[in-house]
Amino acid sequence: MSKTIYVPCDSSAVSLGADRVAKAIQAEAEKRGIDIQLIRNGSRGMFWLEPLVEVATDKGRIAYGPVQTADVASLFDADFTNGGDHALSLGLTEEFDYLKKQQRLTFARIGITDPVSLDDYLANDGYRGLDNALAMSPADVVKHVTDSGLRGRGGAAFPTGIKWNTVLNTPSEQKYIICNADEGDSGTFSDRMVMEGDPFVLIEGMTIAGLAVGATQAYIYLRVEYPHALVALNAAIDKATAAGYLGDNILGSGKAFHLEVRLGAGAYICGEETSLMESLEGKRGLVRFKPPLPAISGLFGKPTVVNNVISLASVPIILDKGGEYYRDFGMGRSRGTLPIQLAGNIKHGGLVELAFGLTLRELLYDFGGGSATGRPIKAVQVGGPLGAYLPESQFDTPLDYEAFAANWTVLGHGGVVVFDDTADLAAMARYSMEFCALESCGKCTPCRIGSTRGMELMDDIIEGRDLDKNVPLLRSLCDTLLNGSLCALGGMTPYPVLSALNHFPQDFGIDHQADIA
Amino acid sequence: MTDSSTMLSTVQAIAAALKDKPGALLPILHGVQDALGYIPSDSVPVIAKALNLSRAEVHGVISFYHYFRETPPGKQTIHLCRAESCQSMGSKQLEGHVKAKLGIDYHETTADGAFSLEPVYCLGNCACSPALQIGADIYGRVSPELFDELIANTEAAA
C-alpha cells in the first residue's frame, strides 16, 4: 500500500532545505521500490524542527525532524515509512506540547492539508462558512462578524464588522474588497503561512466579505518578497474558479466575485491602507488624507473594504460556527484568537495561535523556551518595526490590545522579536529612524525630514556628544513625529525609539534615569 | 534587429497586453523587470504612451519603489535582510562578511557581473533568522560559512 509522506512547502521550511529533502525522499523511495505519495503540506509552525517530515500511520502522523538530505537514507533504513524509530523521531505530531497548548482556529488546517488541494480543503470544513453566508442576508453576514468581536489583525485593531457595515450601507454600483498582504513587519510571517499553507481560507474569507458588502471585485495586494505565496494563491484561485467558488455565478447563487493577486514592489509604506490603494491604482504609494474613509471612498474612489490576511482568514470559521463561538475566546475587548509569531533570538521560534490573554512571559519561556543563544532575554519588540521595545519588567503584560496600549506598547500584527543581552538598544533606536527615513512616502514633513534628523541625532547620542542637549531634542523630535504625521510610519517610529531610551538609558550612555526626563 | 529594438518591442508587447487592467502601471513594470531584469530608461516613454501618462509620472513610480531597478542586475541578485529579527541573530556580522566577500556595497554589482547586492526589509523568515535570498531561493539561519558555500554552489552552477 502507498505510504503518505508530508514535507512542508512553506518557504521557511524551504529556506532550511525542505525542497532538497522532498526530492531526496522521492528518489530514495524509487530506488528502494517503495510506493510513496509525497504531499507538500504547509508548516506546523515549529521552525526549529523544520524541515519536519511526517508519515501517516494508523496511530496518526509520526514526525521526524529536523531532516536534512543526509538523513534520508538512514530514515528509510529505519523503516520510517511505517513509523520506524530513528534518531530524528519526534513521535506523534498531535502530541507535541507546542501544538496541544494552542487554540488553532484560523490555522486549523495549516500543516495538515495539501494547501492547493480543494478536495482537502472541503474535507476539512472548508467552504462551510460560505455555504452559510450564501443562505443569509448581507446584513446578517455582517452581524455575525460584528458579534464575533473580530478586530483588524493587521495592527490597527479596528472592529471588522463596523468597517464592513459602513461599506454595506454606502450605495455604489461598484465596491471592492482588498486583502492587505503587504506583511512588511519584521518578526511577522503569519500572513505568509496562511497564503502558502491554506490559501483557500483567505479566498473563502474574501468571498464572504464580498457577499456581505456587495463587492464583486477583489484584489490581494501581495508583497513581492513572497514569491511562494504568489504561486500558492494563483493555484488556489484557478481551482476555486474552475469549481465555481469564484467567478460570475458563485455556486449557482447568481452572485459574482472576482479575485486577482497584485504584487507590491518593496515599499513598506504600501502596507498602510491608503498608500496601498494608491499603489493598486498604479501610482506612487503616497498616503491619503482620511476622511474620506476607504469604506466610503477607497479604491478608484469606490467604497472599499481593506482587511489584513488574518482578519479575512478568520471570517470562514466565524460564519461556519457563528460569531458567538469566536467571541467566546479572548479577554476584555480583544476577542477570538491571535496568531502570534515568535521570532528573532528565540529557541523555539514559530507560530502560536492562542486566545488573547496569555502573558508575554508565558509566551517567551513556556512556548519559546528562552533565547536561541541561551543568554538572558534583554528586550522584546512586539508589533513590528513601529512597535515598542519591552524590558523584562513588562513581560507580565497580557496579550490584549488594551493592556498593551496602557503600557504605551502595541500588539500590532502579533510579531514578537526577541533580543538577548548582547543587543544595543541605542543602535536599534538609530535603526528605527533609518528605517523611517528609507520608507517614508515623503508626504508629511516630520516623517520625511525628521527621520533623517533623528538618525543624525542618534549618531551624536551614540558618540556621546552633548547628551544634555541632544536627548531632550530627540524627545522633542519624537513628539513632532508622533503628532505631525498622517500615518503610523511617522506617527509610531517614536515607539521603538522612546521605549528604547526610557527602558535602556544605559545603552544611550545615560547613567541615571533622572537625566533623561 | 538591434538589442534596443528587441527591448522596445518586448516592452511594447507587455504594455499592450496589460494596459487595460485597472491600475496597470505596476503590473506592466513587473512584467518589464521580469522579462529584462530591470526597467531601461528607454522603456519609460513607451510605457507612458501606452497608459496615457507623462514620462515624469512613470519615472516617479519606478523611483518610488525599492524593488524596481533602472540598471541591469548581476546574474544573481542577493537580497540580504536588514530588519530587526535578523539583527537579533547577527545579521550585522553577516552583512559585513557578505560585503567583504563580494567586495561590493548595497545597490552594487560585482565587477564580473555575477552578483548584485540589495538590502531587503524582511523576507518573512523571522523564526529562522538571519535570512537572505539568492535569485528566487530563500535561505534561513545563514552563517558566514553557509553563505560562502551558497556562493560557491551558485558560481559552480553558473
GROMACS .gro file of C-alpha atoms in nm, chain A residues 12 15 47-48 186-187 189 192 223 226 260 262-266 279-285 343-345 381 385 417-419 428 431 434 438-439, chain B residues 21-23 25-27 30 60-61 63-68 82-85 87-89 120-128 133 138-141:
model
   72
   12SER     CA    1   1.072   2.892   0.589
   15SER     CA    2   1.482   2.800   0.339
   47PHE     CA    3   1.053   2.618   1.281
   48TRP     CA    4   1.331   2.480   1.500
  186SER     CA    5   0.993   4.234   1.078
  187GLY     CA    6   0.913   3.939   1.300
  189PHE     CA    7   0.503   3.570   0.897
  192ARG     CA    8   0.267   3.428   0.463
  223ARG     CA    9   0.441   4.189  -0.122
  226TYR     CA   10   0.664   3.643  -0.101
  260GLU     CA   11  -0.682   3.892  -0.859
  262ARG     CA   12  -0.136   4.216  -0.745
  263LEU     CA   13   0.228   4.247  -0.647
  264GLY     CA   14   0.379   4.529  -0.449
  265ALA     CA   15   0.733   4.641  -0.516
  266GLY     CA   16   0.924   4.658  -0.192
  279SER     CA   17  -0.023   5.163  -0.542
  280LEU     CA   18  -0.305   4.943  -0.673
  281GLU     CA   19  -0.417   5.237  -0.883
  282GLY     CA   20  -0.070   5.242  -1.040
  283LYS     CA   21   0.073   5.539  -0.854
  284ARG     CA   22   0.344   5.620  -0.605
  285GLY     CA   23   0.238   5.490  -0.265
  343ALA     CA   24   1.088   3.536   1.606
  344GLY     CA   25   1.441   3.659   1.636
  345ASN     CA   26   1.665   3.529   1.911
  381GLN     CA   27   0.996   4.420   2.026
  385PRO     CA   28   0.934   4.796   1.340
  417VAL     CA   29   1.110   3.971   1.814
  418VAL     CA   30   1.342   3.863   2.094
  419PHE     CA   31   1.682   4.016   2.172
  428MET     CA   32   1.819   4.970   1.740
  431TYR     CA   33   1.789   5.181   1.300
  434GLU     CA   34   1.691   5.499   0.947
  438LEU     CA   35   1.412   5.486   0.397
  439GLU     CA   36   1.044   5.403   0.386
  538LYS     CA   37  -0.619   4.638  -1.644
  539PRO     CA   38  -0.734   4.888  -1.383
  540GLY     CA   39  -0.419   5.040  -1.229
  542LEU     CA   40   0.129   5.055  -1.423
  543LEU     CA   41   0.271   4.825  -1.154
  544PRO     CA   42   0.179   4.505  -1.340
  547HIS     CA   43   0.677   4.400  -1.303
  577GLY     CA   44   0.816   5.880  -1.041
  578VAL     CA   45   0.658   5.542  -0.983
  580SER     CA   46   1.186   5.553  -0.846
  581PHE     CA   47   0.938   5.530  -0.557
  582TYR     CA   48   0.953   5.153  -0.523
  583HIS     CA   49   1.274   4.993  -0.394
  584TYR     CA   50   1.220   4.674  -0.595
  585PHE     CA   51   1.224   4.837  -0.938
  599ARG     CA   52   1.845   4.406   0.741
  600ALA     CA   53   1.536   4.406   0.963
  601GLU     CA   54   1.518   4.370   1.342
  602SER     CA   55   1.463   3.997   1.368
  604GLN     CA   56   1.967   4.182   1.353
  605SER     CA   57   1.884   3.995   1.674
  606MET     CA   58   2.059   3.691   1.526
  637VAL     CA   59   1.560   4.380   0.196
  638TYR     CA   60   1.341   4.463   0.493
  639CYS     CA   61   1.202   4.128   0.594
  640LEU     CA   62   1.161   3.808   0.397
  641GLY     CA   63   0.905   3.672   0.645
  642ASN     CA   64   1.153   3.408   0.757
  643CYS     CA   65   1.193   3.559   1.103
  644ALA     CA   66   1.188   3.236   1.303
  645CYS     CA   67   1.494   3.128   1.101
  650GLN     CA   68   1.759   3.534  -0.083
  655ILE     CA   69   1.541   3.182   0.023
  656TYR     CA   70   1.779   3.065   0.296
  657GLY     CA   71   1.747   3.074   0.674
  658ARG     CA   72   1.992   3.064   0.967
   0.00000   0.00000   0.00000
